[in-house]
Short mmCIF file of C-alpha atoms (C1' of nucleotides) and ligand atoms in Angstrom, two decimals:
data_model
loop_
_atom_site.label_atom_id
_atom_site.label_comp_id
_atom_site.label_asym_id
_atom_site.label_seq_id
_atom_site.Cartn_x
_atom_site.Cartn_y
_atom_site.Cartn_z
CA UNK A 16 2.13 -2.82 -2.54
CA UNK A 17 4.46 -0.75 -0.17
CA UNK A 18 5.35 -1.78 3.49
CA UNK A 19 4.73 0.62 6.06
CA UNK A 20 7.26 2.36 7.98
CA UNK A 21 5.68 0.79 11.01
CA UNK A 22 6.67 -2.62 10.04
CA UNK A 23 10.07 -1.32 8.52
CA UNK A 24 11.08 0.13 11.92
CA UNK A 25 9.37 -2.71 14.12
CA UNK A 26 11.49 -5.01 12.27
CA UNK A 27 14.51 -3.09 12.90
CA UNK A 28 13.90 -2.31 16.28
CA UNK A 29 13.54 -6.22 16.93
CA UNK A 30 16.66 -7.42 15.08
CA UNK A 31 18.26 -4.74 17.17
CA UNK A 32 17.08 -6.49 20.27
CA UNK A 33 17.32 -10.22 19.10
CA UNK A 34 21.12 -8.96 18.90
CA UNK A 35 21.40 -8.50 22.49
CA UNK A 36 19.25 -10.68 23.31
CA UNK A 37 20.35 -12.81 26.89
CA UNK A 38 21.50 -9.61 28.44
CA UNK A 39 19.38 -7.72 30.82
CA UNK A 40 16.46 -5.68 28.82
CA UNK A 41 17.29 -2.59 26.49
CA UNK A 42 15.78 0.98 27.15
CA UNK A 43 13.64 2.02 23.79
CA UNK A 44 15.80 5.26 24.00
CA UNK A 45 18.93 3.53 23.08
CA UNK A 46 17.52 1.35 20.50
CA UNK A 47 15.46 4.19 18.66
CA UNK A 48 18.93 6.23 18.47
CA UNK A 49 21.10 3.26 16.86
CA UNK A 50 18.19 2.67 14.33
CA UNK A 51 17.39 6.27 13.59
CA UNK A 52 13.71 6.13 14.27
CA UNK A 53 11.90 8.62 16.18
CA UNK A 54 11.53 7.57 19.95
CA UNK A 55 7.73 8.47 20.83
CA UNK A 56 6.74 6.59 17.61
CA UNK A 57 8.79 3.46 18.28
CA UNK A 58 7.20 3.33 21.73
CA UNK A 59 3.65 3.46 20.30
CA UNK A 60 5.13 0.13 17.71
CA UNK A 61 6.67 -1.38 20.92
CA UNK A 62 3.27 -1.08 23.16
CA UNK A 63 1.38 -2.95 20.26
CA UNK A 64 4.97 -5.85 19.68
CA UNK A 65 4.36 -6.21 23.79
CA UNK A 66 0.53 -6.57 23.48
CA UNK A 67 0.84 -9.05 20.71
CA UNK A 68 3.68 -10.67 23.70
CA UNK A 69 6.46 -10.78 21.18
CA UNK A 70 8.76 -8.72 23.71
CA UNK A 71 7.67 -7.88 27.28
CA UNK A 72 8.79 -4.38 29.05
CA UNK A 73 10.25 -3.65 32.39
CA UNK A 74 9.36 -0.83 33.95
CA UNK A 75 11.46 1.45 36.21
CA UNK A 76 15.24 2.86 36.03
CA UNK A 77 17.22 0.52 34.03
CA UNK A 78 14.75 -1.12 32.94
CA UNK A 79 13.72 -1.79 29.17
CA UNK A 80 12.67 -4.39 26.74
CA UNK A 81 13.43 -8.07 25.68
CA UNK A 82 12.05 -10.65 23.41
CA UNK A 83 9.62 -12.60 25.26
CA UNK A 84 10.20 -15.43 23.61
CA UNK A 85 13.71 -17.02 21.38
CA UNK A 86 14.64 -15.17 18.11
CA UNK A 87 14.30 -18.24 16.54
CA UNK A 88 10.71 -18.17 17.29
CA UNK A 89 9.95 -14.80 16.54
CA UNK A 90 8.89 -14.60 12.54
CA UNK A 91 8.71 -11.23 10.48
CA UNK A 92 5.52 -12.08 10.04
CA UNK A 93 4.26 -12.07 13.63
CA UNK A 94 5.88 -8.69 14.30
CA UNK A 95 4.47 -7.00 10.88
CA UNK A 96 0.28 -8.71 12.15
CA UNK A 97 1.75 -6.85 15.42
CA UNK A 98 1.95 -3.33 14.21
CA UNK A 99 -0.18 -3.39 11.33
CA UNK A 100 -2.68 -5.78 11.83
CA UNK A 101 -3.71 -8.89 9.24
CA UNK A 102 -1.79 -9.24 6.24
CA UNK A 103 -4.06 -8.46 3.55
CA UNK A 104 -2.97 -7.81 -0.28
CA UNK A 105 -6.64 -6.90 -1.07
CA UNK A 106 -10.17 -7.13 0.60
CA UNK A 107 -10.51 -9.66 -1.42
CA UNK A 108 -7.51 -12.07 -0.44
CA UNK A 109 -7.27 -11.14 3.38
CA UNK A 110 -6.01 -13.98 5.64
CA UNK A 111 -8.50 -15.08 8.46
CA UNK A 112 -11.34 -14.31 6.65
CA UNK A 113 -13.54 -17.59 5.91
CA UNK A 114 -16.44 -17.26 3.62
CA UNK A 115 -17.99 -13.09 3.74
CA UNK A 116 -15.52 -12.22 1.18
CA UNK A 117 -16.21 -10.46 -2.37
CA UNK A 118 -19.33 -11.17 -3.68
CA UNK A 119 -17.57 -10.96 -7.31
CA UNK A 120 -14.98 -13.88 -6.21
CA UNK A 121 -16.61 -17.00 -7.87
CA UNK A 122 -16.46 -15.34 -10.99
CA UNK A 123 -13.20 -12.93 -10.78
CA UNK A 124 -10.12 -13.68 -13.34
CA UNK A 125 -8.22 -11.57 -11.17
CA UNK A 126 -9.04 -13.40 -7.36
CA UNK A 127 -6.42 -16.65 -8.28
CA UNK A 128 -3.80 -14.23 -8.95
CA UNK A 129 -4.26 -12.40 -5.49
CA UNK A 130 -4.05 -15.71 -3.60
CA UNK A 131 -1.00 -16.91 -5.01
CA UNK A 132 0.64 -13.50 -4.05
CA UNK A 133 -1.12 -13.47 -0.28
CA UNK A 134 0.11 -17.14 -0.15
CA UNK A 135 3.74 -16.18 -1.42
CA UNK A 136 4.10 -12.86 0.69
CA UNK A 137 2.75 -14.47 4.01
CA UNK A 138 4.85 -17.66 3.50
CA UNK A 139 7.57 -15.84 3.03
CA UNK A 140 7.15 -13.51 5.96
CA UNK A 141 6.08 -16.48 8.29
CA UNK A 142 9.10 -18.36 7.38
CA UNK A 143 11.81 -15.80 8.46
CA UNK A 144 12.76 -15.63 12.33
CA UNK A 145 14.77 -12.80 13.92
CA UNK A 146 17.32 -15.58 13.91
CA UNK A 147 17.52 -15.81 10.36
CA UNK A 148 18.02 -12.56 9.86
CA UNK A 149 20.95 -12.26 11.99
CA UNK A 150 22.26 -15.26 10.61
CA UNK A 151 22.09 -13.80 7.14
CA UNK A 152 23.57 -10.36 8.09
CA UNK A 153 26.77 -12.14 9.31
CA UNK A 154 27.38 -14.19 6.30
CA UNK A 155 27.12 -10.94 4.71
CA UNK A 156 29.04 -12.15 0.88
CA UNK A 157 26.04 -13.25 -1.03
CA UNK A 158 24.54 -9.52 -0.69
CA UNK A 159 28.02 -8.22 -2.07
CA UNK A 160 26.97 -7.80 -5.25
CA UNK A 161 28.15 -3.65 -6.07
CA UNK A 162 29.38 -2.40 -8.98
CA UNK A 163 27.09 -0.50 -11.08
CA UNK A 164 26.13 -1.86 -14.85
CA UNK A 165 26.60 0.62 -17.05
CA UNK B 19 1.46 -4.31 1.92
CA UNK B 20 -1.76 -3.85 -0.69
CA UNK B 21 -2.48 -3.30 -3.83
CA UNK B 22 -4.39 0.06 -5.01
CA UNK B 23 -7.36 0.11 -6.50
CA UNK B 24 -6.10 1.41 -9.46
CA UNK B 25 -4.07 -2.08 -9.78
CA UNK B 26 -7.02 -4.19 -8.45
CA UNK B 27 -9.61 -2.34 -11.49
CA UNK B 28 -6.81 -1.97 -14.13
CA UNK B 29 -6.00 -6.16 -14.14
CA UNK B 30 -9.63 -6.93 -13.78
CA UNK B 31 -10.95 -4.50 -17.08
CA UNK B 32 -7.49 -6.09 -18.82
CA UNK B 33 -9.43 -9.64 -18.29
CA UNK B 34 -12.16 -8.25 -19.21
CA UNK B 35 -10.34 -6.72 -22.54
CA UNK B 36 -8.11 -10.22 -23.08
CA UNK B 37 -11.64 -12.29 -22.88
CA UNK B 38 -13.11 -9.97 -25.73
CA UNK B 39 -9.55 -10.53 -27.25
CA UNK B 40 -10.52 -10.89 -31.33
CA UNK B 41 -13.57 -9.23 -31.69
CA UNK B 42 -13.23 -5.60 -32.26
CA UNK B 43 -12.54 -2.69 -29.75
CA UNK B 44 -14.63 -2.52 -26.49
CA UNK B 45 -15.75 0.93 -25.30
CA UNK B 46 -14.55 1.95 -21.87
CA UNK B 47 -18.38 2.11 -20.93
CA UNK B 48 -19.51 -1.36 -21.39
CA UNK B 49 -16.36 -2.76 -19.43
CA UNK B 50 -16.60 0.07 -16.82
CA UNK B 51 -20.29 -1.57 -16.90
CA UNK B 52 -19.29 -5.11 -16.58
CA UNK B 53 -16.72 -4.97 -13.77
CA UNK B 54 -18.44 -2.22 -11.72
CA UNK B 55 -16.17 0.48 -11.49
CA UNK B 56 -16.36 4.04 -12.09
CA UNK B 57 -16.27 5.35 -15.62
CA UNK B 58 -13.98 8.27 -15.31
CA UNK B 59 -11.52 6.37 -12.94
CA UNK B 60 -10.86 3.69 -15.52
CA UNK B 61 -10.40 6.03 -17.81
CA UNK B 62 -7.39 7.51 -16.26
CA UNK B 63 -6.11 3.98 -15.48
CA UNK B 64 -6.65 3.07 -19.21
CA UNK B 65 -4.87 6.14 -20.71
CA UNK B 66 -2.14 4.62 -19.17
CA UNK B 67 -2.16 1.69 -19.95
CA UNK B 68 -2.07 2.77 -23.60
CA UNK B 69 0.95 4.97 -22.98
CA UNK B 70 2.27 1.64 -21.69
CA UNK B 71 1.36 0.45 -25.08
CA UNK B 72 -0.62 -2.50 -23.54
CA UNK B 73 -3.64 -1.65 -25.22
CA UNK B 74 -4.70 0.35 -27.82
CA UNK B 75 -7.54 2.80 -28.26
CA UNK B 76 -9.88 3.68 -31.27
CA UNK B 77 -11.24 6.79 -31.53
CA UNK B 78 -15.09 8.05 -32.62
CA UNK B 79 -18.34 6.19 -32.72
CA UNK B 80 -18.35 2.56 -32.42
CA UNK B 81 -14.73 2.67 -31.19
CA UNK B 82 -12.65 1.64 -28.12
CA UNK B 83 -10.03 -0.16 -26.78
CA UNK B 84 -8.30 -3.42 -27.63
CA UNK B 85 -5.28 -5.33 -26.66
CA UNK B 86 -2.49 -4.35 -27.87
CA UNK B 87 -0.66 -7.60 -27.75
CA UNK B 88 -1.99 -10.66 -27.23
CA UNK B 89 -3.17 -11.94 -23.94
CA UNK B 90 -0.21 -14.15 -23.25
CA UNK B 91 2.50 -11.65 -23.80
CA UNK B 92 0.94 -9.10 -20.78
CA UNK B 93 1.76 -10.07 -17.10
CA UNK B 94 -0.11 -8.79 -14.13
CA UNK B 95 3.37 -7.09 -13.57
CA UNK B 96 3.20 -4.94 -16.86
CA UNK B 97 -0.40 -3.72 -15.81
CA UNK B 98 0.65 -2.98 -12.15
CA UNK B 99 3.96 -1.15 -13.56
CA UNK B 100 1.59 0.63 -15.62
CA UNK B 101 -0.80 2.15 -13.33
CA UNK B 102 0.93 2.27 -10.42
CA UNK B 103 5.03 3.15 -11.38
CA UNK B 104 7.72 0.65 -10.36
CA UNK B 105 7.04 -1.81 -8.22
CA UNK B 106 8.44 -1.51 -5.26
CA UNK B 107 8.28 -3.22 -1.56
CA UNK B 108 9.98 -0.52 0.62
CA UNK B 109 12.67 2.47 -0.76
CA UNK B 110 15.29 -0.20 0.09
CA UNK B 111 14.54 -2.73 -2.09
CA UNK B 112 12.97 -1.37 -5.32
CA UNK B 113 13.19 -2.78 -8.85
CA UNK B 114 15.77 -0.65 -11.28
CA UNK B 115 17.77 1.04 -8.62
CA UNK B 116 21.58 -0.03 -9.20
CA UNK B 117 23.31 1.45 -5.93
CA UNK B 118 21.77 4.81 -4.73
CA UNK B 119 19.80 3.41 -2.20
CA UNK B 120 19.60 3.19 1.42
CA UNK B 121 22.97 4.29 2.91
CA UNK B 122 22.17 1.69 5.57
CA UNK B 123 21.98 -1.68 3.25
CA UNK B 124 24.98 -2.97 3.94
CA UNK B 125 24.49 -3.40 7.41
CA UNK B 126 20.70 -3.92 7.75
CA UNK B 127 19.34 -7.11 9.39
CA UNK B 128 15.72 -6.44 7.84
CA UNK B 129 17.41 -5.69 3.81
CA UNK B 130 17.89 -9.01 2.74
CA UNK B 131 14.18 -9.81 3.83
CA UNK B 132 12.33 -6.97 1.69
CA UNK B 133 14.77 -8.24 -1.18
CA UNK B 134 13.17 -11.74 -0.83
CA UNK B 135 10.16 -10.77 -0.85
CA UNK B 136 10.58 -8.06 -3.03
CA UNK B 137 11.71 -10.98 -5.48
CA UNK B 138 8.93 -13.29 -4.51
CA UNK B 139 5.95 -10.77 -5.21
CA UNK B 140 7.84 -9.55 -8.94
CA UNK B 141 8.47 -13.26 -10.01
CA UNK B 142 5.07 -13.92 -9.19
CA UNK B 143 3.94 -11.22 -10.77
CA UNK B 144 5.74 -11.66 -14.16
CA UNK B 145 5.20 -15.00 -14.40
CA UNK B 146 1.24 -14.59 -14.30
CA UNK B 147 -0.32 -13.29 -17.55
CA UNK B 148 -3.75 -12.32 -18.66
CA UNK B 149 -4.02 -15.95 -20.49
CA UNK B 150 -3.25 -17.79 -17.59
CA UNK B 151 -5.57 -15.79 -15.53
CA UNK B 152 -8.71 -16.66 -17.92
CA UNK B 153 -7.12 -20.41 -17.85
CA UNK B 154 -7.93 -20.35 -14.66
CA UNK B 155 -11.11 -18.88 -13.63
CA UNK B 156 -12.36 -21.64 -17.07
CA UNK B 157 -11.31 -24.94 -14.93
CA UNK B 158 -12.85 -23.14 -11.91
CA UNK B 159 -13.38 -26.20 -9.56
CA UNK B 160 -10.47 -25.76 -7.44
CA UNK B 161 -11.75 -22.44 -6.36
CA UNK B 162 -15.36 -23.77 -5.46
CA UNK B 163 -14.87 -24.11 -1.88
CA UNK B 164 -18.50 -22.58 -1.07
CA UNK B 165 -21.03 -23.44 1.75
CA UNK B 166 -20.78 -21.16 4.63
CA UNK B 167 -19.25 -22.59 7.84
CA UNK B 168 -21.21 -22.98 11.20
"C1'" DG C 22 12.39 11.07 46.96
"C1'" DC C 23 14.02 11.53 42.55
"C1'" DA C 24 15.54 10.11 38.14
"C1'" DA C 25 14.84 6.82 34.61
"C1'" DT C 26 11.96 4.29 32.39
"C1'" DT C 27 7.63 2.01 30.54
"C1'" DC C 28 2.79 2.70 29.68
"C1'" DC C 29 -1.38 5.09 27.62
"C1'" DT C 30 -4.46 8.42 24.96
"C1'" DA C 31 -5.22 11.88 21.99
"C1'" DC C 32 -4.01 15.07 18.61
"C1'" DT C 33 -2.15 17.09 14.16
"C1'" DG C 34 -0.14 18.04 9.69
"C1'" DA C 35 1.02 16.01 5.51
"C1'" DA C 36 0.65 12.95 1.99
"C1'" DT C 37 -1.69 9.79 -0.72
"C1'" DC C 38 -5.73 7.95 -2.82
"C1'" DA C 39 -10.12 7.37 -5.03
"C1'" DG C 40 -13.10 9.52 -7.56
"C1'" DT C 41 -15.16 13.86 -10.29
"C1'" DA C 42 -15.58 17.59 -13.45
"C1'" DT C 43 -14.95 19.61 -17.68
"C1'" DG C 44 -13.85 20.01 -22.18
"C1'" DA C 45 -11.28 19.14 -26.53
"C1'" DG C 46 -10.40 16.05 -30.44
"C1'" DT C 47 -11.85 12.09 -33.55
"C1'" DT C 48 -14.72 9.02 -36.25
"C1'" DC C 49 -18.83 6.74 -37.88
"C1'" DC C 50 -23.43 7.08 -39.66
"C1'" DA C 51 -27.83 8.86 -41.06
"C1'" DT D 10 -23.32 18.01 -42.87
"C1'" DG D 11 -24.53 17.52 -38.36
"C1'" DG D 12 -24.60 15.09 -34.43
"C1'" DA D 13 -23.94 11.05 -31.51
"C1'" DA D 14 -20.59 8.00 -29.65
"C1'" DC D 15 -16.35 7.52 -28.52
"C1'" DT D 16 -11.35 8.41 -26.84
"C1'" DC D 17 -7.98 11.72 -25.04
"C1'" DA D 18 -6.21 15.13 -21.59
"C1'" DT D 19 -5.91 18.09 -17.44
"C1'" DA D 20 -7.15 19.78 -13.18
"C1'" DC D 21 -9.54 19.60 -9.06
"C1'" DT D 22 -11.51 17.90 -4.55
"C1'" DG D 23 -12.86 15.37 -0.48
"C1'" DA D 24 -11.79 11.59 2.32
"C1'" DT D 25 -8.82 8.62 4.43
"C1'" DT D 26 -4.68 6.99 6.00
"C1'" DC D 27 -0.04 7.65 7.68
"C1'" DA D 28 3.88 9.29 10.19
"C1'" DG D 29 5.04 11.61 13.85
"C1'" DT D 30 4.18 14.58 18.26
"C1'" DA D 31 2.48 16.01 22.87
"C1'" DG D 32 1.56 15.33 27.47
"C1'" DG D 33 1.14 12.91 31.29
"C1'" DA D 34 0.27 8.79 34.58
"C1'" DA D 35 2.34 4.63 36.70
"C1'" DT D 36 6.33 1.98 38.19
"C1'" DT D 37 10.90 0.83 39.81
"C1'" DG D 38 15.94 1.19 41.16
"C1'" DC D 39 19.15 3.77 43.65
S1 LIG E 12 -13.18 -8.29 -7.15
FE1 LIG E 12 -13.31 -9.44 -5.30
S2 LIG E 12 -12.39 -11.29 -5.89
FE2 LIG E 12 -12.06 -10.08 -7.67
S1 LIG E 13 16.94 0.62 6.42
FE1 LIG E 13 17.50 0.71 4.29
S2 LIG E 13 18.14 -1.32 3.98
FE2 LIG E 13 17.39 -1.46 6.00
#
DNA sequence: GCAATTCCTACTGAATCAGTATGAGTTCCA
DNA sequence: TGGAACTCATACTGATTCAGTAGGAATTGC
């Protein structure tokens, strides 16, 4: 029940360039070295957020990457399917997968359960754009909350 | 973003436990049996869940293991917690961990995301407990979607 | 033409995970 | 009283996945 470090840095990497997004593309150099992740592993994340057309590469001196479409239309959700394929809680709960499921399912106590958590997970991840996010680190007072209890 | 199988066996043999709930103990063979999984693995998975103190083992012939509360009062949550440590969505948003996190919080676009969600999956979790799980699978008819497409 | 950059494949070392093996301690029953 | 049926505990292993690296080809601006 852990994220993977692909999808933590993918995200990162694409809040970074929703920032900035309208000026002229960003190289992966600069944007791996303002988010701390390692360069030649954030290119392998970026080839699979450009297949997946979420951001779209130009190649050459100064060139670099840019969202290929509005952060506003780019979910979390899209760029986590992106890097680590279908969202999937358990074999048994995957999205996209009609009817050749768990054999056990008809009768499982336990498949209800994962269903509700696929359907809260995904709806929350498909409900947050890059835009959101930005939006939420500006109006940055409601995540004040420090002060240790003791 | 998926569960272990220790989590996916552990809440299925607590069903399997909270349906027996009343009679006396249930050896770890016949519900290893039942649900299909291995023996020796459950084993492991149910030692802990008696240091948990969710269930409660009887020792020498014609003993086993038996809820140790009753079905209502255990959550999905308590059995995942059990097996599997804290939950936890990334290192930047785990449950019990006042301030020492991620040196980068404040100023992350992607924190207030894995805290959402973070939230969603616990509440979701904790909210669901082994009575509500057998509830379900009884008035089964909303999960009867069967009939192969094509 | 050369420097900066994206694009692509393959490899590796480490960590985690699922599952086994083995044996000791306890209790019921014949 | 002995043994069968259990739980309890620890340690090990093999497989798989994961995070990160290496090396190089193709493209473009200056
Ligand atoms: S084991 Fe597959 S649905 Fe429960
Ligand atoms: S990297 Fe730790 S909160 Fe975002």
């Amino acid at each position: 029940m852990k994220l993977s470090s692909r999808t933590e840095y993918a995200v990162r990497a694409m809040a970074e360039l929703a920032e900035m997004h309208g000026g002229g593309p960003i190289s992966l150099r600069e944007i791996a070295a303002r988010q701390d992740i390692p360069e030649k592993y954030l290119e392998q994340l970026f080839r699979q957020l450009r297949k997946a057309e979420l951001i779209s590469g130009l190649r050459g001196a100064q060139g670099g990457y840019s969202l290929a479409r509005e952060p506003c239309e780019i979910t979390v959700g899209d760029i986590m399917r992106a890097v680590d394929g279908p969202i999937a809680v358990c074999s048994c709960a995957a999205e996209g997968k009609g009817d050749a499921d768990c054999e056990r399912k008809s009768h499982c106590a336990a498949h209800p359960v994962w269903a509700k958590l696929q359907d809260g997970i995904v709806s929350i991840l498909d409900s947050t754009t890059l835009y959101d996010m930005l939006a939420k680190t500006a109006t940055q007072d409601m995540q004040g909350n420090r002060g240790g209890g003791s």
